[in-house]
Short mmCIF file of C-alpha atoms and ligand atoms in Angstrom, two decimals:
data_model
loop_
_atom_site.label_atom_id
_atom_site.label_comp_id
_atom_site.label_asym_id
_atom_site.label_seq_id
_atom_site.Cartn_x
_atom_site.Cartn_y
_atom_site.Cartn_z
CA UNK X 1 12.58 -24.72 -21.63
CA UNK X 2 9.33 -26.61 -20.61
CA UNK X 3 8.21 -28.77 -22.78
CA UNK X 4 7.03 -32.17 -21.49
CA UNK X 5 4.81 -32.99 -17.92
CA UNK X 6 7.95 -34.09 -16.34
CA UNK X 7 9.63 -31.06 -16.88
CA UNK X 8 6.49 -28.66 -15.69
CA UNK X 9 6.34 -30.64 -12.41
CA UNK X 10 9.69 -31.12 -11.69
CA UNK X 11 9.76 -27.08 -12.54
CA UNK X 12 7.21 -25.93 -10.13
CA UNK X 13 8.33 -28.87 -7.26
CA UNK X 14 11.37 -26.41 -7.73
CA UNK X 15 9.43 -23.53 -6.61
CA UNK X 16 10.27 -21.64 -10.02
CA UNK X 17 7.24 -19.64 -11.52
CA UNK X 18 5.10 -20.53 -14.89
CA UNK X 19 4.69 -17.20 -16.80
CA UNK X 20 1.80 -16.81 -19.43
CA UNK X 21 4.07 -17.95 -22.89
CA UNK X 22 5.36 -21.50 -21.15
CA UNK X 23 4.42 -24.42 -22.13
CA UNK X 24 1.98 -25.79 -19.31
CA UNK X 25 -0.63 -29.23 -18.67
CA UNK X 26 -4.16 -28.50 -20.54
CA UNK X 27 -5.38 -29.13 -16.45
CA UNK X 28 -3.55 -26.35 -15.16
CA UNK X 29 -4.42 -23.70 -16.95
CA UNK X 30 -7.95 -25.33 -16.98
CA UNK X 31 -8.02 -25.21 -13.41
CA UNK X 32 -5.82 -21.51 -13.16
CA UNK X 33 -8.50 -20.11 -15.55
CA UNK X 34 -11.27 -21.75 -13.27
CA UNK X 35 -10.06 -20.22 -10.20
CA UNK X 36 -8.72 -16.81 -10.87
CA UNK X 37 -12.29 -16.20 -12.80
CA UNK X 38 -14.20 -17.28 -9.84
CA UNK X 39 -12.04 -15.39 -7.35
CA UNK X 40 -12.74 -12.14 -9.99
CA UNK X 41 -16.34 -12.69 -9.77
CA UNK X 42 -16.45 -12.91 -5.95
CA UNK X 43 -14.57 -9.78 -5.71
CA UNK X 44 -17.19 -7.92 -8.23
CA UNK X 45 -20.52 -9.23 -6.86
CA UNK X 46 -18.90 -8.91 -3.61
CA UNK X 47 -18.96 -5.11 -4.20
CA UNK X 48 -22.94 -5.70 -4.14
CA UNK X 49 -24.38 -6.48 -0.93
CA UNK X 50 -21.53 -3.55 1.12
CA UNK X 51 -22.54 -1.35 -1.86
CA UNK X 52 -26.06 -1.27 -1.09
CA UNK X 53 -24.80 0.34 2.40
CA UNK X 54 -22.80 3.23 1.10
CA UNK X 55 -25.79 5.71 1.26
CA UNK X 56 -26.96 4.51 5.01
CA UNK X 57 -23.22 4.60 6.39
CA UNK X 58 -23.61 6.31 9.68
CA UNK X 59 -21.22 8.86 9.31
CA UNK X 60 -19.53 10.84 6.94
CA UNK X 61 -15.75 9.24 7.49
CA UNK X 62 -17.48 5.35 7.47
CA UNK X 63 -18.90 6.53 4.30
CA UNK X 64 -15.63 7.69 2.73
CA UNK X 65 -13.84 4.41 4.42
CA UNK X 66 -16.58 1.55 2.83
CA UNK X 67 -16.85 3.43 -0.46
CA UNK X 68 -13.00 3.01 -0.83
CA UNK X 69 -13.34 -0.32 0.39
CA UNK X 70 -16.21 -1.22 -2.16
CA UNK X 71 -13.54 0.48 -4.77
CA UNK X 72 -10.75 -1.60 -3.59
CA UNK X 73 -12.82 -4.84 -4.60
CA UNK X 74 -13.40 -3.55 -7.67
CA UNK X 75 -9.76 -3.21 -8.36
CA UNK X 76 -9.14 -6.94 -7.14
CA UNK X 77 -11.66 -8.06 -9.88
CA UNK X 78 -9.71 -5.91 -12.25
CA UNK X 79 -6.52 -7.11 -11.64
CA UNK X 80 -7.81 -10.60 -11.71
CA UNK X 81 -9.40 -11.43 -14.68
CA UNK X 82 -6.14 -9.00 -16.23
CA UNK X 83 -4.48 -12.66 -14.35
CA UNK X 84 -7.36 -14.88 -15.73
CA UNK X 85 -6.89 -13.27 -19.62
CA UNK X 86 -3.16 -14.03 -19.52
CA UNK X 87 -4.05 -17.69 -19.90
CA UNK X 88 -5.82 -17.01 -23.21
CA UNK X 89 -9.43 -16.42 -22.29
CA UNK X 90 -11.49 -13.34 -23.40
CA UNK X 91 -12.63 -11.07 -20.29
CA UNK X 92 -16.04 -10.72 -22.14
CA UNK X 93 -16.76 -14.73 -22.31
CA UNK X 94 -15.72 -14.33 -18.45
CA UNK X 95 -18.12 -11.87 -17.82
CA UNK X 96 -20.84 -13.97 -19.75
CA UNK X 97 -20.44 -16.61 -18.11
CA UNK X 98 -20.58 -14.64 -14.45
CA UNK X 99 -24.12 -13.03 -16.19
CA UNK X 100 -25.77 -15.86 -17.29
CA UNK X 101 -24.89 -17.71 -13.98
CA UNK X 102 -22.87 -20.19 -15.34
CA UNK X 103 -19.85 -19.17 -13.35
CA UNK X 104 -19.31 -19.71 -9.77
CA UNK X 105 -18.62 -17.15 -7.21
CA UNK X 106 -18.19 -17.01 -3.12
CA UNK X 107 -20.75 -18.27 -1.78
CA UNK X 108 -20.68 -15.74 1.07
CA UNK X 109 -22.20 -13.22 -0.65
CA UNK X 110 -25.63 -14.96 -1.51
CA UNK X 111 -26.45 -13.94 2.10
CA UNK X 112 -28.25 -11.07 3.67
CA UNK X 113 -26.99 -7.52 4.65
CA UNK X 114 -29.55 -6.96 7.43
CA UNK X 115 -27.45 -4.34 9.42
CA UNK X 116 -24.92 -1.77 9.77
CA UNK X 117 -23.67 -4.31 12.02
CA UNK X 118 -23.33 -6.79 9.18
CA UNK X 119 -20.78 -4.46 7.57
CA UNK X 120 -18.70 -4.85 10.42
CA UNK X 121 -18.96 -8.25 10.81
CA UNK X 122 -17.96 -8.54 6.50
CA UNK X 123 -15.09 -6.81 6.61
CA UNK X 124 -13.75 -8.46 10.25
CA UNK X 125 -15.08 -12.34 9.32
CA UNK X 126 -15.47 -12.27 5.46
CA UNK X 127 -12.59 -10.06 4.82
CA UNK X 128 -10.41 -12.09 7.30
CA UNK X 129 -11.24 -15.20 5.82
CA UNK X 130 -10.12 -13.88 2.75
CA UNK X 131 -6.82 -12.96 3.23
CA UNK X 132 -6.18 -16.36 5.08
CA UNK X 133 -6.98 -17.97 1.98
CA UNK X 134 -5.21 -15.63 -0.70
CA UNK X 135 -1.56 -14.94 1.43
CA UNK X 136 -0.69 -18.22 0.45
CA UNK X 137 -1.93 -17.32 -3.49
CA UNK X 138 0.88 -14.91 -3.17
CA UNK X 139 3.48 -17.75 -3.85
CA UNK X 140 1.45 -19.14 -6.41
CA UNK X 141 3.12 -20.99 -9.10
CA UNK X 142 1.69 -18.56 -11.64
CA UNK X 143 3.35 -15.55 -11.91
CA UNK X 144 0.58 -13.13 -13.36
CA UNK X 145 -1.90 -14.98 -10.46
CA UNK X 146 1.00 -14.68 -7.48
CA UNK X 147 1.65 -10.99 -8.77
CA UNK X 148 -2.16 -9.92 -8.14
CA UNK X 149 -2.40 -11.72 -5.30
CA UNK X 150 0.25 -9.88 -3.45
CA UNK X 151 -1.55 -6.65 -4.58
CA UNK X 152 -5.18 -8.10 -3.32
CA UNK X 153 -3.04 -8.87 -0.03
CA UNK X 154 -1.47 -5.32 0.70
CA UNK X 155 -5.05 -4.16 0.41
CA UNK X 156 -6.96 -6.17 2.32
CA UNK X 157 -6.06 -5.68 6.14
CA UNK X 158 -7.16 -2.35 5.71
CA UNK X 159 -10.55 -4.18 5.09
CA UNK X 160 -10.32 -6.45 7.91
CA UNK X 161 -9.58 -3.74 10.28
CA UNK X 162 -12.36 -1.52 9.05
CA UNK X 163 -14.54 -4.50 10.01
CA UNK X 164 -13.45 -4.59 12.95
CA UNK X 165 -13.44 -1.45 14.34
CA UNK X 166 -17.44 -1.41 13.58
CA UNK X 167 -17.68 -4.14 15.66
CA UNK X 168 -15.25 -2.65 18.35
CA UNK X 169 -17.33 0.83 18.40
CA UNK X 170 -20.82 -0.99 18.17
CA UNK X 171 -19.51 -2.91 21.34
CA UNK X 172 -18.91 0.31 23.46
CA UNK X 173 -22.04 1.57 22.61
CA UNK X 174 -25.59 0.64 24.10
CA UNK X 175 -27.29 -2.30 24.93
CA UNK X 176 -29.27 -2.50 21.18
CA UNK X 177 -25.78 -1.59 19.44
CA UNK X 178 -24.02 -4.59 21.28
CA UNK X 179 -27.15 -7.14 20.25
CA UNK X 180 -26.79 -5.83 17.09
CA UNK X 181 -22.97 -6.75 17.05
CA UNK X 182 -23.32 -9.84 18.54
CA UNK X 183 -26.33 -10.98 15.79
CA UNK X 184 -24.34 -10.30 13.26
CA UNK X 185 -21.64 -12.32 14.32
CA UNK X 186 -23.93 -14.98 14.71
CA UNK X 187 -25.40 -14.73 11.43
CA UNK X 188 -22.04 -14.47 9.97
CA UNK X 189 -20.14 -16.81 11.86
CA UNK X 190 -20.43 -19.88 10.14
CA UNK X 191 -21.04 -18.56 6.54
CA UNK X 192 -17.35 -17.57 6.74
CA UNK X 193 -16.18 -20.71 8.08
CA UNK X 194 -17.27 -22.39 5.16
CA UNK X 195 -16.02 -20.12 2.56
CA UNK X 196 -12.45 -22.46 2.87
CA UNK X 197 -14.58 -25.04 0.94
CA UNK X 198 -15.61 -28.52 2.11
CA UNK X 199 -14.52 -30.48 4.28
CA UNK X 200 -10.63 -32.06 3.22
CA UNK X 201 -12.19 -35.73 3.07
CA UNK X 202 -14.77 -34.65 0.45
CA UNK X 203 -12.53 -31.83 -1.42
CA UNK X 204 -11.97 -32.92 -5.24
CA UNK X 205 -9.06 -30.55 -6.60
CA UNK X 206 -6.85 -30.30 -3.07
CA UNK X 207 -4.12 -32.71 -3.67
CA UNK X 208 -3.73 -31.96 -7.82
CA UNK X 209 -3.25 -28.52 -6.76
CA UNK X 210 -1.11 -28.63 -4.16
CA UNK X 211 1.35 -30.61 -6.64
CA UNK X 212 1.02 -27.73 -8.68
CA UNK X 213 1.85 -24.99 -6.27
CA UNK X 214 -1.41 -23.24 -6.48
CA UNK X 215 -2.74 -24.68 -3.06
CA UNK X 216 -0.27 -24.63 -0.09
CA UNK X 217 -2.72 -25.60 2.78
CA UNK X 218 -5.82 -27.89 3.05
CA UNK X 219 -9.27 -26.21 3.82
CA UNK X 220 -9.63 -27.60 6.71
CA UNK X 221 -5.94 -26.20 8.35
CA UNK X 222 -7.02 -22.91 6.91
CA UNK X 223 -10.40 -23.01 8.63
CA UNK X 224 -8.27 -23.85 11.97
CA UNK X 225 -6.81 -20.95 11.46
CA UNK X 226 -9.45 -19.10 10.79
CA UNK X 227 -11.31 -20.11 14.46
CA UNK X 228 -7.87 -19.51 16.33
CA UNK X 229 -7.63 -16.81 14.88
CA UNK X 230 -11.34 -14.93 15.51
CA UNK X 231 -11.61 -15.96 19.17
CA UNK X 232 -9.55 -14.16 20.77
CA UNK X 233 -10.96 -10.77 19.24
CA UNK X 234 -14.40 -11.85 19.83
CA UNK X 235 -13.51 -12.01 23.39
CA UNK X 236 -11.38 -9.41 23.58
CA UNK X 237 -14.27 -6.65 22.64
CA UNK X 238 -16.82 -9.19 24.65
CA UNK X 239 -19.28 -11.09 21.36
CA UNK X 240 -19.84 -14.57 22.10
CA UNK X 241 -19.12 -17.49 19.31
CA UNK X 242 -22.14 -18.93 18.40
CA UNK X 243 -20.80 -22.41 18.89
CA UNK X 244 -21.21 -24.38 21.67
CA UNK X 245 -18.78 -26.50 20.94
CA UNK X 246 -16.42 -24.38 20.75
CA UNK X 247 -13.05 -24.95 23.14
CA UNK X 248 -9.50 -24.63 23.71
CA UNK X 249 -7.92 -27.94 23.00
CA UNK X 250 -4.36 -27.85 25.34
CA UNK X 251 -3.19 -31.18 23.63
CA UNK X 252 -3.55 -30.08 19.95
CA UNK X 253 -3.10 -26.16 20.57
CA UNK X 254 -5.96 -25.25 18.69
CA UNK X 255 -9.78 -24.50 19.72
CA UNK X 256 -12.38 -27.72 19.11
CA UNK X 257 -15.23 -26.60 17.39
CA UNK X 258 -18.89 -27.80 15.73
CA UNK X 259 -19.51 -29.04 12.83
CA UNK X 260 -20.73 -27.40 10.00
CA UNK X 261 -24.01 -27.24 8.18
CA UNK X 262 -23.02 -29.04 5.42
CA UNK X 263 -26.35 -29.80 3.97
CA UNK X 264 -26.78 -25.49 4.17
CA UNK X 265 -22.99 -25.34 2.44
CA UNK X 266 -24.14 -27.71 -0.57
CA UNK X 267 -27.33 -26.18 -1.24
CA UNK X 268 -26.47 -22.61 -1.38
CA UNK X 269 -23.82 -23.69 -3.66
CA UNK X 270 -26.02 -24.94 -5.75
CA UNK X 271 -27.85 -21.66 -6.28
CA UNK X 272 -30.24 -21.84 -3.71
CA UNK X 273 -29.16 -19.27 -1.24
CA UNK X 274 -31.18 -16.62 0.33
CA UNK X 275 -29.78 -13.96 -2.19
CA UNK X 276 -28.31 -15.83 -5.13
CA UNK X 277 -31.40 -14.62 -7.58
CA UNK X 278 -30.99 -11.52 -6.46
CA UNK X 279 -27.28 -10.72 -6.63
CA UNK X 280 -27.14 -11.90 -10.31
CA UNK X 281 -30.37 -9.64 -10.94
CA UNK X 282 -28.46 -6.93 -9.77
CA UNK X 283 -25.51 -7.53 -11.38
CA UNK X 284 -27.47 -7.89 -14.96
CA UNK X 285 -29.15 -5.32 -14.40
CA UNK X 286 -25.90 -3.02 -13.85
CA UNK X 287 -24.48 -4.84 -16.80
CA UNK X 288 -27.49 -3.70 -19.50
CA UNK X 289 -27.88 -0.24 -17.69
CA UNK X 290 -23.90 0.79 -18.84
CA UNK X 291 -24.47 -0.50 -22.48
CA UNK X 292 -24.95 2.39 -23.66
CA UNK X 293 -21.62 4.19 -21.70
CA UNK X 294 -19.96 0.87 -23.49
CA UNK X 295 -21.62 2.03 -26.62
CA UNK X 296 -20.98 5.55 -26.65
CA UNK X 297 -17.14 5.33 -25.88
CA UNK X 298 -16.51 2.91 -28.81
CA UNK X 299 -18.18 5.29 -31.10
CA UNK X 300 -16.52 8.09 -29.63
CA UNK X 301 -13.13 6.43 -29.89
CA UNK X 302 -13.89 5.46 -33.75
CA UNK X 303 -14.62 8.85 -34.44
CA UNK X 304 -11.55 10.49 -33.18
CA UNK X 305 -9.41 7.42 -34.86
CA UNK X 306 -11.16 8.54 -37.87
CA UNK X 307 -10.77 12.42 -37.91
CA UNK X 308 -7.07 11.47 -36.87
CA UNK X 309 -6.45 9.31 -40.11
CA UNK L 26 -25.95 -9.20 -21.40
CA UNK L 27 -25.88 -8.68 -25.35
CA UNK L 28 -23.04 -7.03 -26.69
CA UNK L 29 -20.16 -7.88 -24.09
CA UNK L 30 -18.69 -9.73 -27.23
CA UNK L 31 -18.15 -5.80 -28.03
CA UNK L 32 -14.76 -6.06 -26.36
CA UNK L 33 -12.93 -2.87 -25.89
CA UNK L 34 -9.05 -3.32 -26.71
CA UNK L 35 -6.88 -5.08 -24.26
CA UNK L 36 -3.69 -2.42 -22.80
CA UNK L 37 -0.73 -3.03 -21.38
CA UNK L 38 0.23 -0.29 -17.86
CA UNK L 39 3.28 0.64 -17.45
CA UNK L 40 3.65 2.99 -14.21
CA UNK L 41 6.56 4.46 -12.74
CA UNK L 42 6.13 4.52 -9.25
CA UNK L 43 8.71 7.48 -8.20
CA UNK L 44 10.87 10.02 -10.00
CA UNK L 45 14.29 8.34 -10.63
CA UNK L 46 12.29 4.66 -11.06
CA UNK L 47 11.53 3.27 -14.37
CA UNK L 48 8.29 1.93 -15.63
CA UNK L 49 7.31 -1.25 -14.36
CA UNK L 50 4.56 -3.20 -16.05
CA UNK L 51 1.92 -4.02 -13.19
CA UNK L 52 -1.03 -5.28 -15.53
CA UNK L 53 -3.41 -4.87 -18.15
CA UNK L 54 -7.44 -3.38 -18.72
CA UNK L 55 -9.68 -2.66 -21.14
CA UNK L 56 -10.30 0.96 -22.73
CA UNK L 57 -11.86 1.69 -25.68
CA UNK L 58 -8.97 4.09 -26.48
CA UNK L 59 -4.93 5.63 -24.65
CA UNK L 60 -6.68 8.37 -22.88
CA UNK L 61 -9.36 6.13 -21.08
CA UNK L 62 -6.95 3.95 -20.94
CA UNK L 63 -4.93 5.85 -18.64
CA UNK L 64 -7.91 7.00 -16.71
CA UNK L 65 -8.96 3.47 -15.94
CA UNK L 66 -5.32 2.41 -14.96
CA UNK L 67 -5.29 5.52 -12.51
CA UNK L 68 -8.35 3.87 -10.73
CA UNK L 69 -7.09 0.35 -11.22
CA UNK L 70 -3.15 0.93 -10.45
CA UNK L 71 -2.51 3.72 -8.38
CA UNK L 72 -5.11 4.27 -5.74
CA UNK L 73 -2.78 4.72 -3.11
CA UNK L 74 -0.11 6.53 -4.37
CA UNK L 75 1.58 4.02 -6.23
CA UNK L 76 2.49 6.20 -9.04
CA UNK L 77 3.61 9.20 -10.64
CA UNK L 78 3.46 8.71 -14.21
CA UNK L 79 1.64 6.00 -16.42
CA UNK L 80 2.40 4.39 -19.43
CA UNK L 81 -0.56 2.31 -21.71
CA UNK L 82 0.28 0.22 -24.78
CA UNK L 83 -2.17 -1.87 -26.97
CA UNK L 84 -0.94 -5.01 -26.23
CA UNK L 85 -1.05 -5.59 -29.76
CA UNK L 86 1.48 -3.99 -29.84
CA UNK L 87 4.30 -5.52 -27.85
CA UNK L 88 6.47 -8.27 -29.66
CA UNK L 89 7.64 -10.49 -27.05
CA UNK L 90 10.20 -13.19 -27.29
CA UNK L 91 9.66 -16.34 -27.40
CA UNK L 92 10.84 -19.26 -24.36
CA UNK L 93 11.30 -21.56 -27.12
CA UNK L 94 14.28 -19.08 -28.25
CA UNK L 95 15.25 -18.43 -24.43
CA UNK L 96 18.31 -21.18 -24.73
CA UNK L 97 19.44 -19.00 -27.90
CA UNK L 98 18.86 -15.65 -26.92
CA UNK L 99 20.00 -16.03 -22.95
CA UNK L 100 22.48 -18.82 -22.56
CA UNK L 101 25.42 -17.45 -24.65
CA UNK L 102 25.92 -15.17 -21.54
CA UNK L 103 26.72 -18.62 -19.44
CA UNK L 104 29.79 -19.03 -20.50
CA UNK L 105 31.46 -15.31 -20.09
CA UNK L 106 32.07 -15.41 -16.74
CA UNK L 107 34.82 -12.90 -17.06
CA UNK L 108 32.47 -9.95 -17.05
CA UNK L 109 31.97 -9.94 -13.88
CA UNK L 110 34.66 -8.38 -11.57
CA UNK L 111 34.91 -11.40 -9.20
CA UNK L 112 36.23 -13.47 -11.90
CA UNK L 113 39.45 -11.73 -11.34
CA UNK L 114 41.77 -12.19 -8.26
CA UNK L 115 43.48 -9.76 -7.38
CA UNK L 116 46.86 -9.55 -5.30
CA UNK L 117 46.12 -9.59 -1.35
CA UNK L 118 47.62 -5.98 -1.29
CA UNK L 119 45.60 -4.88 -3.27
CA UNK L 120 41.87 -4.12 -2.00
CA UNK L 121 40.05 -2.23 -3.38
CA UNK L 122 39.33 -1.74 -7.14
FE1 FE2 I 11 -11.02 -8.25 -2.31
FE1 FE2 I 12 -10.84 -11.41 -2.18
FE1 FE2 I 13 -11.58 -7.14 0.71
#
């Protein structure tokens, strides 16, 4: 049994997995209930910006495919804060604190959905980025976390590849489809590289959380990844990077690329993104609109518990 | 943003994922009573195919033991090797049993 801050760390150093009743430091489940909450807001007001595309899908079948999509992230929400309320927080002080803005979420989505392109581009940059930063959640020290992770994971390379084959069919079609592919991969571009977070030399939490088994790589190796990774199917269907910078590197094995617009990371952060106003407005609105559904079922249920008794 | 504090009870699911497979648990969600309960978990759980039948409980309603009583309740079994077969030898000739 855990019981000291010895124990907990020599514990998870062994690998072995926290569940919800052990005893655990006041800064880990600080920081657990930090995380999972934001990653559950992310998925829900991610919903937003691809939901507002549902109606002007171009087809029947992309309609069926983004709708189940949009559904999926609702279900990663869901099974998050389920994660988040294990460590003894109420969903509804979550939710609050998502509402009144208090509460952080991914950056990414404070930006514009000009396009049907941009939907490709989502699922293929934002989508990607994603799952190179929650496959290593999976092995998460905390079980209820690791468990939803590996859920969130087995869903999301259906999202990815959705993404990607928008871009792929944009790409074989005519000259205004393929500038449309390619600007959205340039609008998109560097918004996902910075969803891994700043920069390792200025990133507070990374090396408290890696002790405790609930980060396994730095942002900047994931970000690495994340460039490696894209290139090659940017090429491959013929969209440019929008980076001059950006090369193979033979010694290292990787591809060099720019910097980032740090000042642009910071102050979107800090609220003052192109959509951040408006994404909250939404999602308040949405909120006060289904009061009365909330309302309703309560009553409904307190009814039948009373003609049962 | 008003009455969120209005929290609809907190359920255990339970689903059993084929014929011939117990229930697992796989999470919890909020319903304001067993039948939405299961319709939420439906949407939540088992949107692609991961189920055949579905359990809720209030959590309320689960006892759970504690880990402080996990050296009591578990370690006795440490000691009683002999139930398992390979605590046995058995004579070379013999080879299967
Ligand atoms: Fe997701
Ligand atoms: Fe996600
Ligand atoms: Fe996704």
């Amino acid at each position: 049994m855990i019981q000291t801050v010895e124990q907990f760390d020599a514990y998870v150093a062994a690998e072995k997995k926290i569940e919800p009743k052990d005893w655990m430091p006041d800064g880990y489940r600080k920081t657990l209930i930090r995380q999972i909450s934001q990653h559950a807001h992310s998925e829900v007001v991610g919903m937003l910006p691809e939901g507002n595309w549902i109606t002007r899908a171009p087809s029947l079948q992309r309609k069926a495919i983004l709708l189940a999509k949009v559904q999926d992230e609702a279900g990663h929400g869901l099974y998050l804060y389920s994660a988040a309320e294990t460590l003894g927080v109420e969903r509804s002080d979550l939710v609050d604190d998502l509402l009144s803005g208090k509460a952080k979420y991914s950056s990414i989505f404070n930006y514009p959905v000009l396009t049907w392109a941009d939907i490709g581009a989502i699922g293929w940059l934002v989508d990607g980025a994603a799952i190179l930063n929650q496959v290593p959640l999976c092995r998460c020290s905390y079980g209820p976390y690791s468990r939803s992770m590996i859920r969130v994971c087995k869903e999301e390379s259906f999202h990815q590849r959705q993404g990607y084959s928008i871009m792929v069919e944009l790409m074989k079609g005519n000259e205004a489809q393929r500038e449309m592919a390619q600007d959205a991969l340039n609008r998109w571009w560097w918004p996902s590289l910075m969803m891994f977070g700043p920069s390792d030399k200025d990133s507070e939490h990374s090396s408290q959380n890696m002790k405790w088994k609930i980060k396994r790589f730095t942002n900047d190796e994931l970000r690495q990844r994340m460039v490696d990774m894209t290139v090659p199917q940017a090429e491959c269907i013929g969209l440019k990077m929008p980076d001059k910078e950006l090369k193979w590197n033979d010694e290292t094995g990787h591809h060099d690329f720019g910097e980032i617009d740090w000042d642009e990371f910071y102050n979107v952060l800090a609220g003052n993104g192109p959509c951040n106003e408006e994404r909250l407005a939404v999602r308040n609105k949405a909120h006060d609109d289904g009061a009365w559904v909330r309302e309703a079922a309560v009553a409904y249920a307190d009814k039948k518990k009373k003609t049962k008794g | 943003m008003s009455d969120t504090k209005n929290n609809w009870p907190l359920w255990e699911v339970f689903i059993r994922s084929k014929q011939g497979l117990g229930h697992k648990h796989v999470g919890s969600l909020h319903a304001s009573d067993a039948e939405m309960a299961i319709g939420n978990a439906r949407d939540v759980y088992t949107r692609r195919q991961e189920g055949v039948s579905i359990w809720v409980v209030p959590s309320e309603s689960i006892s759970a033991s504690s880990p402080k009583d996990s050296e009591a309740l578990f370690d006795p079994a440490n000691d009683k090797v002999y139930r398992h077969p390979t605590f046995f030898v058995l004579p070379d000739e013999v080879n299967h049993m």
